[in-house]
Short mmCIF file of C-alpha atoms and ligand atoms in Angstrom, two decimals:
data_model
loop_
_atom_site.label_atom_id
_atom_site.label_comp_id
_atom_site.label_asym_id
_atom_site.label_seq_id
_atom_site.Cartn_x
_atom_site.Cartn_y
_atom_site.Cartn_z
CA UNK K 1 79.14 0.72 -9.89
CA UNK K 2 78.20 2.34 -13.37
CA UNK K 3 78.28 6.90 -13.49
CA UNK K 4 75.43 8.49 -13.90
CA UNK K 5 74.37 11.24 -16.39
CA UNK K 6 73.47 14.37 -14.23
CA UNK K 7 71.81 17.10 -16.51
CA UNK K 8 72.62 20.20 -14.65
CA UNK K 9 69.72 22.87 -15.16
CA UNK K 10 71.81 26.94 -15.10
CA UNK K 11 70.61 30.53 -14.37
CA UNK K 12 68.41 32.15 -17.79
CA UNK K 13 69.83 35.51 -17.12
CA UNK K 14 70.54 35.73 -13.22
CA UNK K 15 73.45 34.01 -11.54
CA UNK K 16 71.73 33.73 -8.12
CA UNK K 17 69.65 31.08 -9.88
CA UNK K 18 71.91 28.47 -9.88
CA UNK K 19 70.94 25.84 -7.63
CA UNK K 20 73.21 24.78 -4.28
CA UNK K 21 73.15 21.39 -5.45
CA UNK K 22 73.79 21.63 -9.11
CA UNK K 23 77.65 23.24 -8.22
CA UNK K 24 78.01 20.24 -6.04
CA UNK K 25 77.27 18.19 -9.44
CA UNK K 26 79.57 20.04 -11.53
CA UNK K 27 82.59 19.91 -9.00
CA UNK K 28 82.09 16.30 -8.50
CA UNK K 29 81.90 14.91 -11.58
CA UNK K 30 84.65 13.90 -14.47
CA UNK K 31 83.22 15.58 -17.56
CA UNK K 32 80.81 18.82 -17.93
CA UNK K 33 79.70 18.96 -20.73
CA UNK K 34 78.48 22.11 -22.75
CA UNK K 35 77.70 23.96 -25.50
CA UNK K 36 80.94 27.47 -25.14
CA UNK K 37 83.58 26.67 -22.83
CA UNK K 38 84.60 30.25 -21.97
CA UNK K 39 80.22 30.35 -21.08
CA UNK K 40 80.20 27.29 -19.03
CA UNK K 41 84.04 29.04 -17.78
CA UNK K 42 82.15 31.92 -16.32
CA UNK K 43 79.23 29.84 -14.50
CA UNK K 44 82.26 27.38 -12.74
CA UNK K 45 84.31 29.93 -11.73
CA UNK K 46 81.32 32.44 -10.13
CA UNK K 47 80.48 28.96 -8.40
CA UNK K 48 84.32 28.51 -7.29
CA UNK K 49 84.37 25.14 -9.02
CA UNK K 50 87.84 24.65 -10.68
CA UNK K 51 89.39 22.04 -12.08
CA UNK K 52 86.97 19.53 -13.99
CA UNK K 53 87.28 19.36 -17.66
CA UNK K 54 85.20 21.19 -19.77
CA UNK K 55 84.11 19.75 -23.17
CA UNK K 56 81.70 20.79 -25.97
CA UNK K 57 78.80 19.19 -27.43
CA UNK K 58 77.12 21.68 -29.02
CA UNK K 59 73.86 20.66 -31.77
CA UNK K 60 77.12 19.57 -33.73
CA UNK K 61 79.05 17.59 -31.98
CA UNK K 62 76.46 16.57 -29.09
CA UNK K 63 76.25 12.66 -31.21
CA UNK K 64 80.30 12.50 -31.33
CA UNK K 65 80.62 13.25 -27.75
CA UNK K 66 78.69 10.13 -26.57
CA UNK K 67 81.58 7.74 -27.06
CA UNK K 68 84.07 9.03 -24.22
CA UNK K 69 80.37 10.01 -22.03
CA UNK K 70 79.96 6.25 -22.36
CA UNK K 71 83.17 5.43 -21.63
CA UNK K 72 83.51 7.56 -18.67
CA UNK K 73 79.93 6.38 -17.39
CA UNK K 74 81.37 3.11 -18.01
CA UNK K 75 84.29 3.59 -15.72
CA UNK K 76 82.27 4.63 -12.77
CA UNK K 77 82.21 8.52 -13.12
CA UNK K 78 80.13 10.75 -13.35
CA UNK K 79 78.57 13.41 -16.21
CA UNK K 80 77.58 16.75 -15.74
CA UNK K 81 75.50 18.31 -19.01
CA UNK K 82 74.77 21.69 -18.98
CA UNK K 83 73.99 24.02 -21.60
CA UNK K 84 74.05 28.36 -21.79
CA UNK K 85 71.24 28.49 -19.88
CA UNK K 86 68.00 26.75 -18.73
CA UNK K 87 67.34 23.44 -18.90
CA UNK K 88 69.88 20.60 -20.70
CA UNK K 89 67.19 19.05 -22.96
CA UNK K 90 64.61 21.73 -23.81
CA UNK K 91 65.24 23.47 -27.25
CA UNK K 92 69.06 22.83 -26.55
CA UNK K 93 71.56 20.13 -26.81
CA UNK K 94 71.16 17.40 -24.08
CA UNK K 95 68.50 14.72 -24.88
CA UNK K 96 70.88 12.64 -27.74
CA UNK K 97 72.83 11.91 -24.80
CA UNK K 98 70.09 10.87 -22.77
CA UNK K 99 68.43 9.26 -24.94
CA UNK K 100 72.26 7.09 -25.67
CA UNK K 101 72.74 6.75 -21.88
CA UNK K 102 68.86 5.47 -21.13
CA UNK K 103 69.79 3.13 -24.34
CA UNK K 104 73.65 1.46 -22.73
CA UNK K 105 71.47 1.19 -19.42
CA UNK K 106 73.57 3.94 -17.77
CA UNK K 107 71.07 6.29 -14.32
CA UNK K 108 70.86 9.53 -15.87
CA UNK K 109 69.49 12.07 -13.18
CA UNK K 110 68.67 16.20 -13.33
CA UNK K 111 69.85 18.89 -11.01
CA UNK K 112 65.99 20.81 -11.99
CA UNK K 113 66.36 24.23 -11.70
CA UNK K 114 65.50 27.70 -13.78
CA UNK K 115 64.13 26.61 -17.47
CA UNK K 116 62.24 29.90 -19.33
CA UNK K 117 58.90 27.55 -20.28
CA UNK K 118 58.25 27.48 -17.01
CA UNK K 119 58.93 30.70 -15.28
CA UNK K 120 56.45 32.06 -18.33
CA UNK K 121 53.72 30.37 -18.47
CA UNK K 122 53.12 30.68 -14.74
CA UNK K 123 53.29 34.15 -14.84
CA UNK K 124 51.01 34.13 -18.01
CA UNK K 125 47.94 34.26 -16.11
CA UNK K 126 46.54 31.81 -18.06
CA UNK K 127 45.19 28.19 -17.51
CA UNK K 128 48.21 26.49 -16.45
CA UNK K 129 46.77 23.00 -15.99
CA UNK K 130 46.71 21.73 -19.58
CA UNK K 131 49.26 23.30 -21.70
CA UNK K 132 52.01 22.74 -24.48
CA UNK K 133 55.27 23.56 -25.10
CA UNK K 134 55.74 23.98 -29.13
CA UNK K 135 59.80 25.99 -28.77
CA UNK K 136 60.93 27.35 -31.87
CA UNK K 137 58.24 27.23 -34.50
CA UNK K 138 60.09 26.24 -38.68
CA UNK K 139 61.64 29.81 -39.78
CA UNK K 140 59.97 29.61 -42.88
CA UNK K 141 57.75 27.79 -45.86
CA UNK K 142 55.46 24.87 -45.46
CA UNK K 143 56.25 23.90 -42.37
CA UNK K 144 56.30 27.04 -40.25
CA UNK K 145 52.10 27.67 -42.59
CA UNK K 146 50.96 23.92 -40.63
CA UNK K 147 53.30 24.25 -37.31
CA UNK K 148 51.25 27.58 -36.98
CA UNK K 149 47.76 26.18 -38.02
CA UNK K 150 48.35 23.61 -35.32
CA UNK K 151 49.33 26.01 -32.86
CA UNK K 152 45.83 28.42 -33.73
CA UNK K 153 43.64 25.30 -32.91
CA UNK K 154 45.60 24.09 -30.45
CA UNK K 155 42.84 24.60 -27.40
CA UNK K 156 45.61 24.22 -24.33
CA UNK K 157 47.90 27.13 -23.57
CA UNK K 158 51.33 26.95 -25.96
CA UNK K 159 54.30 28.04 -24.75
CA UNK K 160 56.58 29.05 -27.55
CA UNK K 161 60.25 30.34 -27.83
CA UNK K 162 61.41 32.88 -29.80
CA UNK K 163 65.00 34.73 -30.88
CA UNK K 164 64.64 38.75 -30.68
CA UNK K 165 64.75 39.62 -34.30
CA UNK K 166 62.32 37.34 -35.40
CA UNK K 167 59.75 38.24 -32.40
CA UNK K 168 58.01 40.79 -34.34
CA UNK K 169 56.99 38.17 -37.59
CA UNK K 170 56.29 35.25 -35.01
CA UNK K 171 53.39 37.48 -33.95
CA UNK K 172 52.26 38.81 -36.98
CA UNK K 173 52.35 35.46 -38.30
CA UNK K 174 50.64 34.58 -34.68
CA UNK K 175 47.97 36.69 -35.48
CA UNK K 176 47.40 36.15 -38.91
CA UNK K 177 46.89 32.76 -37.95
CA UNK K 178 44.94 33.30 -34.43
CA UNK K 179 42.66 36.03 -35.03
CA UNK K 180 43.59 39.80 -33.84
CA UNK K 181 42.09 38.92 -30.64
CA UNK K 182 43.56 36.03 -29.35
CA UNK K 183 44.97 37.37 -26.16
CA UNK K 184 48.70 36.48 -25.36
CA UNK K 185 51.90 37.51 -22.90
CA UNK K 186 55.12 37.82 -23.93
CA UNK K 187 57.52 37.59 -21.65
CA UNK K 188 60.70 39.14 -21.86
CA UNK K 189 64.39 38.87 -20.49
CA UNK K 190 62.94 36.33 -17.49
CA UNK K 191 64.97 36.10 -14.02
CA UNK K 192 66.90 40.42 -15.74
CA UNK K 193 67.26 43.61 -14.79
CA UNK K 194 64.89 44.39 -17.29
CA UNK K 195 61.99 41.70 -16.97
CA UNK K 196 59.55 42.46 -18.42
CA UNK K 197 55.47 40.90 -18.96
CA UNK K 198 53.19 42.59 -21.59
CA UNK K 199 50.16 41.11 -21.88
CA UNK K 200 47.20 41.87 -24.73
CA UNK K 201 46.09 40.79 -27.34
CA UNK K 202 47.95 39.57 -30.63
CA UNK K 203 46.83 42.65 -32.87
CA UNK K 204 47.65 45.20 -30.05
CA UNK K 205 51.18 42.72 -29.82
CA UNK K 206 51.77 43.57 -33.62
CA UNK K 207 51.58 47.66 -32.70
CA UNK K 208 53.94 46.81 -29.21
CA UNK K 209 56.31 45.13 -30.55
CA UNK K 210 56.77 47.23 -34.21
CA UNK K 211 56.83 50.33 -31.27
CA UNK K 212 59.34 49.29 -29.09
CA UNK K 213 61.34 47.37 -30.95
CA UNK K 214 61.93 44.11 -30.03
CA UNK K 215 65.29 43.21 -27.30
CA UNK K 216 66.32 40.47 -24.70
CA UNK K 217 64.76 37.05 -24.93
CA UNK K 218 61.01 36.08 -25.28
CA UNK K 219 58.65 33.49 -24.76
CA UNK K 220 55.26 33.82 -26.04
CA UNK K 221 52.41 32.19 -23.79
CA UNK K 222 49.31 32.01 -26.40
CA UNK K 223 45.83 31.68 -24.65
CA UNK K 224 44.01 28.27 -25.95
CA UNK K 225 41.81 28.49 -28.72
CA UNK K 226 38.30 29.45 -28.29
CA UNK K 227 35.17 26.38 -27.72
CA UNK K 228 34.35 25.66 -31.25
CA UNK K 229 30.37 25.85 -30.81
CA UNK K 230 29.86 29.57 -31.23
CA UNK K 231 30.57 30.26 -35.14
CA UNK K 232 27.83 29.52 -37.21
CA UNK K 233 28.47 28.48 -40.91
CA UNK K 234 28.03 31.20 -42.23
CA UNK K 235 29.92 32.94 -39.94
CA UNK K 236 33.08 31.06 -41.42
CA UNK K 237 32.38 31.31 -44.87
CA UNK K 238 31.93 34.83 -43.69
CA UNK K 239 35.48 35.08 -42.05
CA UNK K 240 36.69 33.06 -45.13
CA UNK K 241 35.47 35.63 -47.86
CA UNK K 242 37.06 38.40 -45.39
CA UNK K 243 40.66 36.77 -45.49
CA UNK K 244 40.82 35.75 -49.22
CA UNK K 245 39.70 38.92 -49.91
CA UNK K 246 42.23 40.75 -47.83
CA UNK K 247 45.15 38.61 -49.96
CA UNK K 248 45.34 35.15 -47.80
CA UNK K 249 45.42 32.33 -50.14
CA UNK K 250 43.07 29.32 -48.89
CA UNK K 251 45.31 27.21 -46.73
CA UNK K 252 46.41 30.31 -45.21
CA UNK K 253 42.60 31.85 -44.92
CA UNK K 254 41.78 28.62 -43.49
CA UNK K 255 44.13 28.33 -40.70
CA UNK K 256 43.28 32.38 -40.29
CA UNK K 257 39.37 31.37 -39.54
CA UNK K 258 40.81 27.73 -38.00
CA UNK K 259 42.40 29.44 -35.50
CA UNK K 260 39.78 32.76 -35.16
CA UNK K 261 36.79 30.44 -34.41
CA UNK K 262 37.90 27.30 -32.70
CA UNK K 263 36.39 25.66 -35.60
CA UNK K 264 37.66 21.97 -36.81
CA UNK K 265 40.05 21.52 -40.01
CA UNK K 266 37.58 19.41 -41.30
CA UNK K 267 34.63 21.88 -41.12
CA UNK K 268 36.75 25.08 -42.21
CA UNK K 269 38.03 22.44 -45.16
CA UNK K 270 34.55 21.68 -46.68
CA UNK K 271 33.26 25.19 -46.55
CA UNK K 272 35.99 26.76 -48.38
CA UNK K 273 35.06 24.78 -50.96
CA UNK K 274 31.67 26.36 -51.07
CA UNK K 275 33.30 29.45 -51.82
CA UNK K 276 34.30 29.81 -55.86
CA UNK K 277 37.73 30.39 -56.58
N1 SAM U 1 67.36 25.47 -22.40
C1 SAM U 1 66.96 26.57 -22.45
C2 SAM U 1 65.41 26.96 -20.92
O1 SAM U 1 65.37 25.82 -20.23
O2 SAM U 1 64.69 27.73 -21.26
C3 SAM U 1 66.35 27.24 -23.51
C4 SAM U 1 67.10 27.76 -24.32
S1 SAM U 1 66.76 28.35 -26.10
C5 SAM U 1 67.93 28.12 -26.57
C6 SAM U 1 66.88 29.69 -25.69
C7 SAM U 1 65.40 30.47 -25.77
O3 SAM U 1 64.93 30.04 -24.33
C8 SAM U 1 65.12 31.98 -26.01
O4 SAM U 1 65.42 32.10 -27.70
C9 SAM U 1 64.34 32.52 -25.36
O5 SAM U 1 62.94 32.37 -26.40
C10 SAM U 1 63.90 31.99 -23.94
N2 SAM U 1 64.88 31.91 -23.40
C11 SAM U 1 65.74 31.73 -22.65
N3 SAM U 1 65.93 32.45 -21.36
C12 SAM U 1 65.20 33.39 -21.23
C13 SAM U 1 64.65 33.87 -20.83
N4 SAM U 1 65.56 34.68 -19.85
N5 SAM U 1 63.74 35.43 -20.54
C14 SAM U 1 63.20 34.92 -21.78
N6 SAM U 1 63.47 33.99 -22.62
C15 SAM U 1 64.29 33.28 -22.89
#
């Protein structure tokens, strides 16, 4: 019988969140693929797991690790995948090993557990019946503008990850894309001593982050865009003029107004064409 690839979720800050079944899986596998052997080594010693080999499978080495992992599975050994925190494969390595194992016909399973996105979503206070996970938005360029415009027009609740040193800029760009009145929850340091969920509008969030200097890890949960029916053509043209006179280029102005009104890209674009350059 061949072995199984086991994705094992680990705590996102509180070691008490390591599920007992995770410890059992880590203890009984032949190899643990991890992002950082020192980091995961500490978790293993906390869990009382010793004698299992750790190997690095991070964003640069995950592909190179594949042959070894498939070889162990072929030999009937289980292989575990962990990351520094949370669920492997969610904005973290794991997906490529899963694909390789699935393609080769091996069984893939998971020990479910902590993931920052699920916790942030359920404590946000926003609609949890339909949501999208955007992970990290691109850092710069056209890709970033396009993604923010998509996020702004999204009717479902949106969950985003962000590094602390980019949180203020991303919130400011979201406020520009969605309009300052859209509500957001900033979930910080989840499960840790200084866990905090700040709730307010994007405009208020910009001021809040300017005051507190972002620290720790952030998940941003954004309320979905409002229904498109409310805005008239006149209101959209007015909003476009305001954005353009505030210094935005046409592309940004269109994205901002789409986000603020919930109107379709086509409609806002066509109305933008009626404004002389
Ligand atoms: N695989 C992880 C998961 O399941 O959530 C995500 C890893 S991703 C590289 C790291 C990002 O997750 C951080 O930048 C932050 O947005 C979010 N994150 C992880 N732990 C968190 C925590 N304790 N509180 C808030 N956000 C957290």
